[in-house]
Tab-separated table of C-alpha atoms and ligand atoms in Angstrom:
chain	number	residue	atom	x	y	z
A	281	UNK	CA	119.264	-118.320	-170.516
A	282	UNK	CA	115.798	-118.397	-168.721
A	283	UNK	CA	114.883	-115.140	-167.582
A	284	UNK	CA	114.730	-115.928	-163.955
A	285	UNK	CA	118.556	-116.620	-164.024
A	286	UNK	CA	118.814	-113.344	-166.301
A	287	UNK	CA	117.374	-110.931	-163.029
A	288	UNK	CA	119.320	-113.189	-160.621
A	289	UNK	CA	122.356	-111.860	-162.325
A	290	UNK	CA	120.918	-108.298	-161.623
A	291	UNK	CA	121.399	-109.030	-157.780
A	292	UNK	CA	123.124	-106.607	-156.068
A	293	UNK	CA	127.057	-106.610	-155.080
A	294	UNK	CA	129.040	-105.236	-152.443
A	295	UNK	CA	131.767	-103.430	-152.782
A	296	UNK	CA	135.528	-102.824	-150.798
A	297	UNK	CA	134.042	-99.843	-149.500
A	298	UNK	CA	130.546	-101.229	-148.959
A	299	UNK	CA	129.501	-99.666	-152.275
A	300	UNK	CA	125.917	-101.438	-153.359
A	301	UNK	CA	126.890	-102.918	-157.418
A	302	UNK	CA	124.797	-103.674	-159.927
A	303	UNK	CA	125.729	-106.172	-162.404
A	304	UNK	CA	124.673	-104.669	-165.825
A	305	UNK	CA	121.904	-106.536	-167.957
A	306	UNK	CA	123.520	-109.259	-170.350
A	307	UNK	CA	126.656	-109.457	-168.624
A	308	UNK	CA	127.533	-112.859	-166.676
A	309	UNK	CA	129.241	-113.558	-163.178
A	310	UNK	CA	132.212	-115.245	-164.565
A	311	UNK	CA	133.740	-111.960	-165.767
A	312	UNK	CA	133.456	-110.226	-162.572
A	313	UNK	CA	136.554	-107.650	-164.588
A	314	UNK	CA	133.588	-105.792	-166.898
A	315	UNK	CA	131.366	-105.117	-163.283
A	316	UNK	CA	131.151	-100.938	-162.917
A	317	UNK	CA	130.163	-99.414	-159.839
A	318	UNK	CA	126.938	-97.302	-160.682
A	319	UNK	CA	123.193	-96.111	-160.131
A	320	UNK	CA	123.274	-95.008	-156.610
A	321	UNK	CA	120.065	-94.432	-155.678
A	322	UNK	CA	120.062	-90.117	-156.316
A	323	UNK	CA	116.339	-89.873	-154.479
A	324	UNK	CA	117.487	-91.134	-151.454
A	325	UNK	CA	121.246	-89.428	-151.561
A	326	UNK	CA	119.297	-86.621	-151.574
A	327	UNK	CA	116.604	-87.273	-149.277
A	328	UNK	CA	119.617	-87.919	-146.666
A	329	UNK	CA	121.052	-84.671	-147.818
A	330	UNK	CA	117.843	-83.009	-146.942
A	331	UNK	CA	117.740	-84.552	-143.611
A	332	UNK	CA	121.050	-83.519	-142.379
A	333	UNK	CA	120.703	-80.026	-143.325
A	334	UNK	CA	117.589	-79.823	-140.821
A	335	UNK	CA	119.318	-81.641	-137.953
A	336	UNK	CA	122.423	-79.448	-138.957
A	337	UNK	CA	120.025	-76.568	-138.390
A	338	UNK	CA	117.992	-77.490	-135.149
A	339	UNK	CA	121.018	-79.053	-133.621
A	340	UNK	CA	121.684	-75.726	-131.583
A	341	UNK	CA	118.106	-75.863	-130.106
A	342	UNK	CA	117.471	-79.599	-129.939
A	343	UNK	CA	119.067	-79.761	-126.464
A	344	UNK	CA	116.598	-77.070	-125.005
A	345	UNK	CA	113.320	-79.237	-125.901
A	346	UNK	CA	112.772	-80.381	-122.761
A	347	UNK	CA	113.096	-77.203	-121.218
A	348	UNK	CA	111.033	-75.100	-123.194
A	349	UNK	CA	108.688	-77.609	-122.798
A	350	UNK	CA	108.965	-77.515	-118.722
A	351	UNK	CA	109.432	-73.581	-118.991
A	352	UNK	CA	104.928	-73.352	-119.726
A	353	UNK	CA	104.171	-76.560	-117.313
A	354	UNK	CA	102.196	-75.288	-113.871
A	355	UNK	CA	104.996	-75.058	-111.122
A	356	UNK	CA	104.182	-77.137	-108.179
A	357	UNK	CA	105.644	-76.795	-104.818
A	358	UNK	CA	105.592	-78.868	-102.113
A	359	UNK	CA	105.485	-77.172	-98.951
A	360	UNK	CA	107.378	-79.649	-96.808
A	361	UNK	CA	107.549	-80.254	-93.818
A	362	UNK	CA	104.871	-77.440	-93.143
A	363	UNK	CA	102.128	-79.202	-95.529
A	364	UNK	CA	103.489	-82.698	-96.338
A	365	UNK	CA	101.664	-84.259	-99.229
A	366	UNK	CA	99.409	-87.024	-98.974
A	367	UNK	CA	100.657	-90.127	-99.651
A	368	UNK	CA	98.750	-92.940	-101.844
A	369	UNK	CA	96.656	-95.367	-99.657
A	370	UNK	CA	98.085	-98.357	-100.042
A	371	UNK	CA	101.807	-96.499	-99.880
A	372	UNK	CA	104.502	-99.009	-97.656
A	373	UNK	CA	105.471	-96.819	-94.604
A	374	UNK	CA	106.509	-97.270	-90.991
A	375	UNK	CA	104.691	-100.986	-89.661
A	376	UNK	CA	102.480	-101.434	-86.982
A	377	UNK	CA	101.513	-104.214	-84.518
A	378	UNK	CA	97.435	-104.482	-84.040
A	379	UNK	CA	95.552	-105.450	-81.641
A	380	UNK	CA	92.266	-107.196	-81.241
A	381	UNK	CA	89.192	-105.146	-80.451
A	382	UNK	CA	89.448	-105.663	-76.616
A	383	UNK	CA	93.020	-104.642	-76.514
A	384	UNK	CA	94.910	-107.977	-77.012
A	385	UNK	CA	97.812	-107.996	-79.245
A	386	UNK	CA	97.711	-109.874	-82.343
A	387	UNK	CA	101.042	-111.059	-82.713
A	388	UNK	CA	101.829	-114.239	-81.446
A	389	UNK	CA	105.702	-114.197	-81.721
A	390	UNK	CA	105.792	-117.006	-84.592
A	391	UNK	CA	108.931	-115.272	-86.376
A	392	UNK	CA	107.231	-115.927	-90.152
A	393	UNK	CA	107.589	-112.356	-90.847
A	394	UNK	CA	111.390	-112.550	-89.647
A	395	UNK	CA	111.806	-115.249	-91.884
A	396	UNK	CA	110.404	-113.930	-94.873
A	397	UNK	CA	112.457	-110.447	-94.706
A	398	UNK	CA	114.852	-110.419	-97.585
A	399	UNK	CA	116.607	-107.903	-96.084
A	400	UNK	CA	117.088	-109.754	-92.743
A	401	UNK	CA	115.458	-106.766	-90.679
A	402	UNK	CA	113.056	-108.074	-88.659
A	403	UNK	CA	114.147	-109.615	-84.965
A	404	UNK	CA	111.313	-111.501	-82.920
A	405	UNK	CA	111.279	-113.437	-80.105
A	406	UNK	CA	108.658	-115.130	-78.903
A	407	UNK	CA	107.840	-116.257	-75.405
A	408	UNK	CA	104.838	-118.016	-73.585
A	409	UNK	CA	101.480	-116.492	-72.135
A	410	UNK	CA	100.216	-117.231	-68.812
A	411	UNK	CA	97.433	-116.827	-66.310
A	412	UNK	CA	98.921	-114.243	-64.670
A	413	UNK	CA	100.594	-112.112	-68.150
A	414	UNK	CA	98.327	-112.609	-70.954
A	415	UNK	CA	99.483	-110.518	-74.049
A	416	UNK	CA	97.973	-112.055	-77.066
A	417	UNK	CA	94.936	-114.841	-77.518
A	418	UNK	CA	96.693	-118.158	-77.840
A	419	UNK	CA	99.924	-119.296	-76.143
A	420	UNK	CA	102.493	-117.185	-77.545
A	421	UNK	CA	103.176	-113.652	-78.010
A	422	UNK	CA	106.157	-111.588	-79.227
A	423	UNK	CA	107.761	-110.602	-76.461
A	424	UNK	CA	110.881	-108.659	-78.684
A	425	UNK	CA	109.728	-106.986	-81.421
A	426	UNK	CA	112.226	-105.044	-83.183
A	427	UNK	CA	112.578	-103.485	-87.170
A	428	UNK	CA	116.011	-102.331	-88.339
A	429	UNK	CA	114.917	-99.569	-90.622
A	430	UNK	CA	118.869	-99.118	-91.707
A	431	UNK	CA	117.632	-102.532	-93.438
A	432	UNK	CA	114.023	-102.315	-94.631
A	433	UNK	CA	113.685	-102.170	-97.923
A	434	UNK	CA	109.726	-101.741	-97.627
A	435	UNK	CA	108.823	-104.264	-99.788
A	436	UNK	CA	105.983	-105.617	-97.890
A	437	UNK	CA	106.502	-109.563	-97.789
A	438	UNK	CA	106.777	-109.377	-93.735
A	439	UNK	CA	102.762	-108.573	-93.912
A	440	UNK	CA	102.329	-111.094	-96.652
A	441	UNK	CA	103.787	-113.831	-94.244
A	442	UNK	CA	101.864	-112.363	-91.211
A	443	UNK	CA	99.181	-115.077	-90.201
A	444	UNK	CA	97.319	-113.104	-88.047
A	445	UNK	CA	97.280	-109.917	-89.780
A	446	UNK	CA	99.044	-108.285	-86.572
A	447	UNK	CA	101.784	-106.876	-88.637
A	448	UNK	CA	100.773	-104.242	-91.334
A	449	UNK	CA	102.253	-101.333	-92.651
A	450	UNK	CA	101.170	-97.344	-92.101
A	451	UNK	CA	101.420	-94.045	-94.873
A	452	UNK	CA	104.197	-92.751	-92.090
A	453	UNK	CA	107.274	-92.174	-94.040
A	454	UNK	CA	109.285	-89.449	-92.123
A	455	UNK	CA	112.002	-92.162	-90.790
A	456	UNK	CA	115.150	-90.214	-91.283
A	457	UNK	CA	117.674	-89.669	-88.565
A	458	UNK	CA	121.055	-88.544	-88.001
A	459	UNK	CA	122.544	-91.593	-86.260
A	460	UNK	CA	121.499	-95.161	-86.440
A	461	UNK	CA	120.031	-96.165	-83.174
A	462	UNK	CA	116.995	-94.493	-82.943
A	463	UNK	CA	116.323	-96.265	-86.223
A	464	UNK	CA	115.766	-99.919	-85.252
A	465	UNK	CA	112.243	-99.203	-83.878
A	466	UNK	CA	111.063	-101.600	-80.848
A	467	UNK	CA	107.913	-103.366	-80.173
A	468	UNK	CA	106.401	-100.144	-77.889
A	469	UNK	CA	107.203	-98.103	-81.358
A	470	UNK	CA	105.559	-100.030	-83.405
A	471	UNK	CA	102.436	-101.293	-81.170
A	472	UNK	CA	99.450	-99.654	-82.515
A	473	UNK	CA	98.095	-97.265	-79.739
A	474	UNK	CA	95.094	-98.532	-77.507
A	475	UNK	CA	91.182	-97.438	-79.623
A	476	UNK	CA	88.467	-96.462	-78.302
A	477	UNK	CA	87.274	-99.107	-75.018
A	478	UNK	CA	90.576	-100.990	-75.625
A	479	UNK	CA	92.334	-101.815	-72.530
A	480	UNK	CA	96.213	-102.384	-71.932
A	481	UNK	CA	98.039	-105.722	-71.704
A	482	UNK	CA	98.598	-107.776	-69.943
A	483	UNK	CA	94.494	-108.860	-70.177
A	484	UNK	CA	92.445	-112.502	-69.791
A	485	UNK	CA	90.943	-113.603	-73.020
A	486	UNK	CA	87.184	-112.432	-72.814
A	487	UNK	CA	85.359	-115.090	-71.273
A	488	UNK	CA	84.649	-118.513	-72.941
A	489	UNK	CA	86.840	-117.520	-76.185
A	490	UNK	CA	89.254	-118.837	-77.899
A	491	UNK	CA	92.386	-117.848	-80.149
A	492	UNK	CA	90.150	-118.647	-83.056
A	493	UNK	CA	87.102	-116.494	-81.956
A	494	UNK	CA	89.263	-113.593	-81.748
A	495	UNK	CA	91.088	-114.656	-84.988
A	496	UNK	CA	87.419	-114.569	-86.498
A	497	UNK	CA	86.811	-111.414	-85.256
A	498	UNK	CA	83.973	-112.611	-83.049
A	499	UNK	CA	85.385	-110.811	-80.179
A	500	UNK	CA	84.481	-106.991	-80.333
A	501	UNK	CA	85.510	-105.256	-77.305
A	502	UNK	CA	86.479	-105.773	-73.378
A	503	UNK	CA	84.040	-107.873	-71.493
A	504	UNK	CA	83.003	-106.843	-67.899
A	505	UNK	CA	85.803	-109.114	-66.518
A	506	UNK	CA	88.382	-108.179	-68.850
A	507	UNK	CA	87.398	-104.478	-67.346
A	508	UNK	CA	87.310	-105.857	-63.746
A	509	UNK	CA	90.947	-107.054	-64.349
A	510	UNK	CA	92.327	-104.087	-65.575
A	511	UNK	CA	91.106	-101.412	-63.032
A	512	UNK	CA	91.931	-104.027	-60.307
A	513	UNK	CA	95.263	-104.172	-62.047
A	514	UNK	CA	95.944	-100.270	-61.894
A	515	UNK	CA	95.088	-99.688	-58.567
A	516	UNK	CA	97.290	-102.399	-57.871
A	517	UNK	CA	100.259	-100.602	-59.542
A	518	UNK	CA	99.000	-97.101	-58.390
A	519	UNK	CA	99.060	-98.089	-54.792
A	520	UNK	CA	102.588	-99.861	-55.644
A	521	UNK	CA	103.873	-96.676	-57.066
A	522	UNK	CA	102.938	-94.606	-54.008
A	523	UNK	CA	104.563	-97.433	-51.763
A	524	UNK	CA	107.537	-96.626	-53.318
A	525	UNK	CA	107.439	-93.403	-53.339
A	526	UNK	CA	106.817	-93.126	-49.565
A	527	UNK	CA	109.734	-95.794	-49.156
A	528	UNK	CA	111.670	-93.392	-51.077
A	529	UNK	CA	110.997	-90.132	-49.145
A	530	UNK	CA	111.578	-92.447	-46.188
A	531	UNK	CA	114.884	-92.780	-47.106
A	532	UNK	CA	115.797	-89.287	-47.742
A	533	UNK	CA	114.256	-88.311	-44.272
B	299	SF4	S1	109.026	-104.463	-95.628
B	299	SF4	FE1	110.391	-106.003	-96.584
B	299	SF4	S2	112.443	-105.369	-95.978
B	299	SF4	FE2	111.025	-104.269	-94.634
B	299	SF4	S3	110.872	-105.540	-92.823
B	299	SF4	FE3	109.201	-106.160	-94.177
B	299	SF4	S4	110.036	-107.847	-95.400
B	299	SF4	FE4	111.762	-106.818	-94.439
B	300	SF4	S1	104.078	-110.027	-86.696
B	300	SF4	FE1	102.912	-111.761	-87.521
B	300	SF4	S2	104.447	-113.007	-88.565
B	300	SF4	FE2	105.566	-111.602	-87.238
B	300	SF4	S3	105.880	-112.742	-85.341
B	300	SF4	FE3	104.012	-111.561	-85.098
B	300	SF4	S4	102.375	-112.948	-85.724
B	300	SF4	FE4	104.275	-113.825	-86.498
């Protein structure tokens, strides 16, 4: 017999128990009677013996590694609300609604974001601009704006879909409440508030532009007009207000 055939009859055997046997030297497979169970490996037997004596023995303490380990860590405590923590910049918080430099809003009521919220919490409807109640460059603006933060999940793909870049999202993150209505935040919530030389909707475009000027960000502030228009506007609604007023004392005289 070649001695190739001689080692493969040295191969090893498993027994009922799972036992590893070795087929003595010499001997063939067809008498499988004359096959002893033998030479354990005795290193390794006692290597494993070895090894459960020590987890025997630091079984007691293994549970209390990770706190010994926390026990000499610096303690760190947040004093919220007093001195709440920075957040990361780019952190998703509460959205806002921007405006152009001269006041405009930015969002022109297309519903994209709406459409793209997985968690369906986004309402907008659009409606039309005109001469007399310009919100937003363009011909449309979002009239109802509304976020159900029950829903929001703050994943961010509203702003992703955004075409304008009206919709974004702030660091604010206190948005807990005790009841649910005050929750579903609407468009005056979320509006960003006017900057500095901004002036309040409803506003003309500035003169000669177009949606894609302001889209290009060639438009940076209120023109004369757009100024003219506004003031004209309040007195308008001052003088209004006191009209009713008096009409209202009338009444009660
Ligand atoms: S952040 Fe995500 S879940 Fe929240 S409104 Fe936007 S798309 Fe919807
Ligand atoms: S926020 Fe942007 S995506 Fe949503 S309706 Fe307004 S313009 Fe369209």
């Amino acid at each position: 017999m070649a001695d190739e055939d001689k080692k493969a009859q040295d191969i090893e055997l498993t027994g009922s128990k799972g036992d590893k046997i070795l087929r003595p030297e010499g001997e063939t497979g067809k008498n499988t009677d004359s096959i002893t169970p033998q030479r354990r490996n005795d290193d390794g037997a006692q290597q494993d013996k070895k090894t459960n004596f020590m987890a025997d023995l630091l079984a007691p303490v293994a549970g209390f590694g990770v706190s010994f380990s926390t026990m000499f860590r610096k303690v760190t405590t947040e004093e919220y609300p007093e001195k709440p923590r920075p957040t990361q910049a780019r952190f998703h918080g509460r959205h806002q609604l921007n405006r152009y430099a001269d006041g405009l809003e930015k969002c022109i009521g297309c519903e994209l974001c709406a459409w793209a919220c997985p968690a369906d919490a986004i309402l907008v409807e659009g409606a039309d601009n005109t001469d007399e109640a310009r919100f937003s460059p363009g011909e449309r603006y979002g009239r109802v704006y509304q976020i159900n933060y029950l829903r929001c999940i703050f994943c961010g793909l509203c702003i992703e879909a955004c075409p304008t870049r009206a919709l974004t999202m702030t660091n604010e993150y206190e948005l807990a409440d005790s009841e649910r209505a005050p929750l579903i935040y609407e468009k005056h919530q979320l509006l960003a508030p006017l900057g500095e030389g901004m002036l309040r909707t409803p506003l003309p475009m500035a003169d000669g532009t177009t949606d894609a000027d302001y889209y290009k960000g060639d438009v940076t502030g209120p023109t004369s007009t757009q100024r003219q228009y506004a003031e004209a506007r309040d007195e308008q609604r001052e003088a209004g207000a006191t009209g009713e007023q008096d009409s209202a004392q009338e009444v009660y005289r």
